[in-house]
Short mmCIF file of N, CA and C in Angstrom, two decimals:
data_model
loop_
_atom_site.label_atom_id
_atom_site.label_comp_id
_atom_site.label_asym_id
_atom_site.label_seq_id
_atom_site.Cartn_x
_atom_site.Cartn_y
_atom_site.Cartn_z
N UNK A 6 36.05 67.21 121.66
CA UNK A 6 35.39 68.30 120.96
C UNK A 6 36.28 68.68 119.78
N UNK A 7 35.75 68.70 118.59
CA UNK A 7 36.53 69.09 117.43
C UNK A 7 36.02 70.41 116.87
N UNK A 8 36.83 71.02 116.02
CA UNK A 8 36.43 72.26 115.39
C UNK A 8 35.16 72.05 114.58
N UNK A 9 35.02 70.91 113.92
CA UNK A 9 33.83 70.64 113.13
C UNK A 9 32.58 70.68 114.00
N UNK A 10 32.68 70.20 115.22
CA UNK A 10 31.52 70.22 116.10
C UNK A 10 31.16 71.63 116.56
N UNK A 11 32.08 72.56 116.42
CA UNK A 11 31.80 73.93 116.83
C UNK A 11 31.35 74.80 115.67
N UNK A 12 31.35 74.28 114.45
CA UNK A 12 31.00 75.10 113.29
C UNK A 12 29.62 75.71 113.43
N UNK A 13 28.69 75.02 114.05
CA UNK A 13 27.32 75.55 114.20
C UNK A 13 27.25 76.73 115.15
N UNK A 14 28.30 76.97 115.94
CA UNK A 14 28.29 78.08 116.88
C UNK A 14 28.63 79.41 116.21
N UNK A 15 29.32 79.35 115.09
CA UNK A 15 29.75 80.56 114.40
C UNK A 15 28.67 80.96 113.41
N UNK A 16 28.16 82.16 113.56
CA UNK A 16 27.01 82.60 112.78
C UNK A 16 27.38 83.24 111.44
N UNK A 17 28.62 83.69 111.31
CA UNK A 17 29.05 84.31 110.05
C UNK A 17 30.56 84.20 109.95
N UNK A 18 31.10 84.68 108.84
CA UNK A 18 32.55 84.59 108.67
C UNK A 18 33.30 85.62 109.53
N UNK A 19 32.57 86.43 110.30
CA UNK A 19 33.22 87.39 111.19
C UNK A 19 32.94 87.14 112.67
N UNK A 20 32.10 86.17 112.98
CA UNK A 20 31.77 85.87 114.38
C UNK A 20 32.93 85.22 115.12
N UNK A 21 33.09 85.59 116.37
CA UNK A 21 34.03 84.95 117.27
C UNK A 21 33.23 84.28 118.37
N UNK A 22 33.70 83.16 118.83
CA UNK A 22 33.08 82.48 119.96
C UNK A 22 34.02 82.63 121.15
N UNK A 23 33.57 83.35 122.17
CA UNK A 23 34.39 83.54 123.36
C UNK A 23 34.25 82.32 124.28
N UNK A 24 35.31 82.06 125.03
CA UNK A 24 35.30 80.94 125.98
C UNK A 24 36.23 81.26 127.14
N UNK A 25 36.12 80.46 128.19
CA UNK A 25 37.14 80.50 129.23
C UNK A 25 37.41 79.08 129.69
N UNK A 26 38.57 78.89 130.29
CA UNK A 26 38.95 77.60 130.85
C UNK A 26 38.64 77.61 132.33
N UNK A 27 37.89 76.64 132.77
CA UNK A 27 37.57 76.48 134.19
C UNK A 27 38.31 75.26 134.72
N UNK A 28 39.16 75.50 135.70
CA UNK A 28 39.98 74.44 136.25
C UNK A 28 39.46 74.06 137.63
N UNK A 29 39.06 72.78 137.76
CA UNK A 29 38.55 72.26 139.04
C UNK A 29 39.69 71.87 139.97
N UNK A 30 40.77 71.39 139.37
CA UNK A 30 41.92 70.93 140.15
C UNK A 30 43.19 71.33 139.41
N UNK A 31 44.13 71.92 140.11
CA UNK A 31 45.40 72.36 139.50
C UNK A 31 46.43 71.25 139.68
N UNK A 32 46.53 70.38 138.68
CA UNK A 32 47.42 69.23 138.78
C UNK A 32 48.90 69.60 138.73
N UNK A 33 49.23 70.74 138.12
CA UNK A 33 50.63 71.14 137.99
C UNK A 33 51.08 72.12 139.06
N UNK A 34 50.14 72.75 139.77
CA UNK A 34 50.49 73.73 140.79
C UNK A 34 50.90 75.07 140.22
N UNK A 35 50.55 75.35 138.97
CA UNK A 35 50.99 76.58 138.32
C UNK A 35 49.87 77.60 138.18
N UNK A 36 48.73 77.18 137.68
CA UNK A 36 47.70 78.16 137.30
C UNK A 36 46.58 78.33 138.31
N UNK A 37 46.48 77.50 139.29
CA UNK A 37 45.42 77.61 140.27
C UNK A 37 44.12 77.00 139.79
N UNK A 38 43.02 77.35 140.45
CA UNK A 38 41.72 76.81 140.10
C UNK A 38 40.77 77.95 139.74
N UNK A 39 39.58 77.60 139.26
CA UNK A 39 38.62 78.60 138.82
C UNK A 39 38.86 78.93 137.36
N UNK A 40 38.50 80.14 136.96
CA UNK A 40 38.71 80.57 135.58
C UNK A 40 40.17 80.97 135.42
N UNK A 41 40.93 80.17 134.69
CA UNK A 41 42.38 80.36 134.59
C UNK A 41 42.82 80.98 133.27
N UNK A 42 41.91 81.00 132.27
CA UNK A 42 42.27 81.57 130.97
C UNK A 42 40.99 81.94 130.22
N UNK A 43 41.13 82.81 129.25
CA UNK A 43 40.02 83.18 128.40
C UNK A 43 40.50 83.29 126.97
N UNK A 44 39.57 83.17 126.04
CA UNK A 44 39.99 83.26 124.65
C UNK A 44 38.84 83.34 123.68
N UNK A 45 39.21 83.25 122.40
CA UNK A 45 38.23 83.28 121.33
C UNK A 45 38.55 82.20 120.31
N UNK A 46 37.46 81.70 119.71
CA UNK A 46 37.58 80.78 118.59
C UNK A 46 37.19 81.58 117.35
N UNK A 47 38.09 81.66 116.38
CA UNK A 47 37.83 82.38 115.15
C UNK A 47 36.99 81.51 114.21
N UNK A 48 36.33 82.12 113.23
CA UNK A 48 35.47 81.35 112.34
C UNK A 48 36.16 80.18 111.63
N UNK A 49 37.47 80.29 111.40
CA UNK A 49 38.17 79.18 110.75
C UNK A 49 38.62 78.11 111.73
N UNK A 50 38.27 78.27 113.02
CA UNK A 50 38.62 77.27 114.03
C UNK A 50 39.86 77.60 114.84
N UNK A 51 40.68 78.55 114.39
CA UNK A 51 41.88 78.95 115.13
C UNK A 51 41.47 79.53 116.48
N UNK A 52 42.30 79.28 117.50
CA UNK A 52 42.00 79.73 118.86
C UNK A 52 43.12 80.64 119.36
N UNK A 53 42.75 81.76 119.98
CA UNK A 53 43.69 82.62 120.70
C UNK A 53 43.27 82.59 122.16
N UNK A 54 44.23 82.34 123.06
CA UNK A 54 43.91 82.20 124.47
C UNK A 54 44.91 82.97 125.33
N UNK A 55 44.41 83.62 126.37
CA UNK A 55 45.24 84.41 127.29
C UNK A 55 45.08 83.86 128.69
N UNK A 56 46.20 83.54 129.32
CA UNK A 56 46.20 83.00 130.68
C UNK A 56 46.01 84.11 131.69
N UNK A 57 45.27 83.82 132.77
CA UNK A 57 45.02 84.77 133.86
C UNK A 57 45.99 84.55 135.02
N UNK A 58 47.07 83.90 134.79
CA UNK A 58 48.01 83.56 135.86
C UNK A 58 48.91 84.74 136.19
N UNK A 59 49.70 84.60 137.25
CA UNK A 59 50.62 85.65 137.67
C UNK A 59 51.56 86.08 136.57
N UNK A 60 52.04 85.13 135.80
CA UNK A 60 52.85 85.42 134.63
C UNK A 60 51.99 85.13 133.41
N UNK A 61 51.27 86.15 132.95
CA UNK A 61 50.33 85.96 131.86
C UNK A 61 51.05 85.70 130.55
N UNK A 62 50.39 84.96 129.68
CA UNK A 62 50.90 84.72 128.34
C UNK A 62 49.72 84.51 127.41
N UNK A 63 49.99 84.68 126.13
CA UNK A 63 48.99 84.47 125.10
C UNK A 63 49.48 83.38 124.16
N UNK A 64 48.57 82.49 123.77
CA UNK A 64 48.94 81.38 122.90
C UNK A 64 47.92 81.24 121.78
N UNK A 65 48.39 80.73 120.65
CA UNK A 65 47.55 80.48 119.49
C UNK A 65 47.55 78.96 119.24
N UNK A 66 46.36 78.42 118.97
CA UNK A 66 46.20 76.98 118.73
C UNK A 66 45.45 76.79 117.42
N UNK A 67 45.65 75.66 116.77
CA UNK A 67 44.97 75.36 115.52
C UNK A 67 43.47 75.16 115.71
N UNK A 68 43.08 74.63 116.88
CA UNK A 68 41.66 74.37 117.13
C UNK A 68 41.43 74.19 118.63
N UNK A 69 40.16 74.24 119.03
CA UNK A 69 39.82 74.10 120.45
C UNK A 69 40.13 72.69 120.95
N UNK A 70 40.10 71.71 120.07
CA UNK A 70 40.44 70.34 120.47
C UNK A 70 41.89 70.27 120.96
N UNK A 71 42.78 71.06 120.35
CA UNK A 71 44.17 71.09 120.81
C UNK A 71 44.27 71.69 122.20
N UNK A 72 43.48 72.72 122.48
CA UNK A 72 43.45 73.33 123.82
C UNK A 72 43.04 72.28 124.85
N UNK A 73 41.99 71.55 124.55
CA UNK A 73 41.49 70.51 125.46
C UNK A 73 42.55 69.42 125.65
N UNK A 74 43.18 69.01 124.57
CA UNK A 74 44.20 67.96 124.63
C UNK A 74 45.39 68.38 125.50
N UNK A 75 45.82 69.62 125.34
CA UNK A 75 47.01 70.10 126.05
C UNK A 75 46.70 70.51 127.49
N UNK A 76 45.58 71.20 127.70
CA UNK A 76 45.31 71.81 129.01
C UNK A 76 44.14 71.19 129.77
N UNK A 77 43.48 70.20 129.21
CA UNK A 77 42.30 69.62 129.84
C UNK A 77 42.59 68.76 131.05
N UNK A 78 43.80 68.21 131.13
CA UNK A 78 44.21 67.38 132.26
C UNK A 78 43.15 66.34 132.63
N UNK A 79 42.71 65.60 131.59
CA UNK A 79 41.74 64.51 131.78
C UNK A 79 40.48 64.94 132.52
N UNK A 80 39.97 66.11 132.16
CA UNK A 80 38.71 66.57 132.74
C UNK A 80 38.86 67.51 133.92
N UNK A 81 40.08 67.74 134.40
CA UNK A 81 40.28 68.67 135.52
C UNK A 81 40.05 70.12 135.08
N UNK A 82 40.16 70.36 133.77
CA UNK A 82 39.92 71.69 133.20
C UNK A 82 38.94 71.54 132.05
N UNK A 83 37.93 72.39 132.01
CA UNK A 83 36.93 72.32 130.94
C UNK A 83 36.81 73.66 130.23
N UNK A 84 36.43 73.59 128.95
CA UNK A 84 36.16 74.78 128.15
C UNK A 84 34.70 75.16 128.38
N UNK A 85 34.47 76.40 128.79
CA UNK A 85 33.12 76.92 128.96
C UNK A 85 32.88 77.97 127.89
N UNK A 86 31.96 77.69 126.98
CA UNK A 86 31.64 78.63 125.91
C UNK A 86 30.79 79.77 126.46
N UNK A 87 31.08 80.99 126.05
CA UNK A 87 30.32 82.16 126.47
C UNK A 87 29.28 82.52 125.42
N UNK A 88 29.67 82.49 124.17
CA UNK A 88 28.79 82.85 123.07
C UNK A 88 28.18 81.60 122.45
N UNK A 89 26.91 81.39 122.71
CA UNK A 89 26.21 80.22 122.17
C UNK A 89 24.97 80.71 121.45
N UNK A 90 24.76 80.21 120.25
CA UNK A 90 23.55 80.59 119.51
C UNK A 90 22.33 80.12 120.26
N UNK A 91 21.26 80.89 120.16
CA UNK A 91 20.03 80.55 120.86
C UNK A 91 19.51 79.16 120.53
N UNK A 92 19.64 78.74 119.27
CA UNK A 92 19.12 77.44 118.90
C UNK A 92 19.99 76.28 119.39
N UNK A 93 21.18 76.57 119.98
CA UNK A 93 22.02 75.52 120.53
C UNK A 93 22.09 75.58 122.05
N UNK A 94 21.49 76.57 122.67
CA UNK A 94 21.59 76.78 124.11
C UNK A 94 20.49 76.01 124.83
N UNK A 95 20.56 74.71 124.80
CA UNK A 95 19.55 73.93 125.52
C UNK A 95 20.19 72.94 126.44
#
């Protein structure tokens, strides 16, 4: 998933797209399973994400593709978009 593929989700230069990370399997034994983090994608593609773990932290990424690359663990964790435009929610 690249930032370009998400451009259609942002409706204006002020819209944010909320998301959360859903982890099916905790390969590292650190964050657990279920919804482990939440965040927003800014209109320029930048991502801010906050971990729901015992020791919470906030991180900034250049794009959602970087989040998937770093934290996706080959499909064990997926990005679930919360804000989806009606014309893309099919």
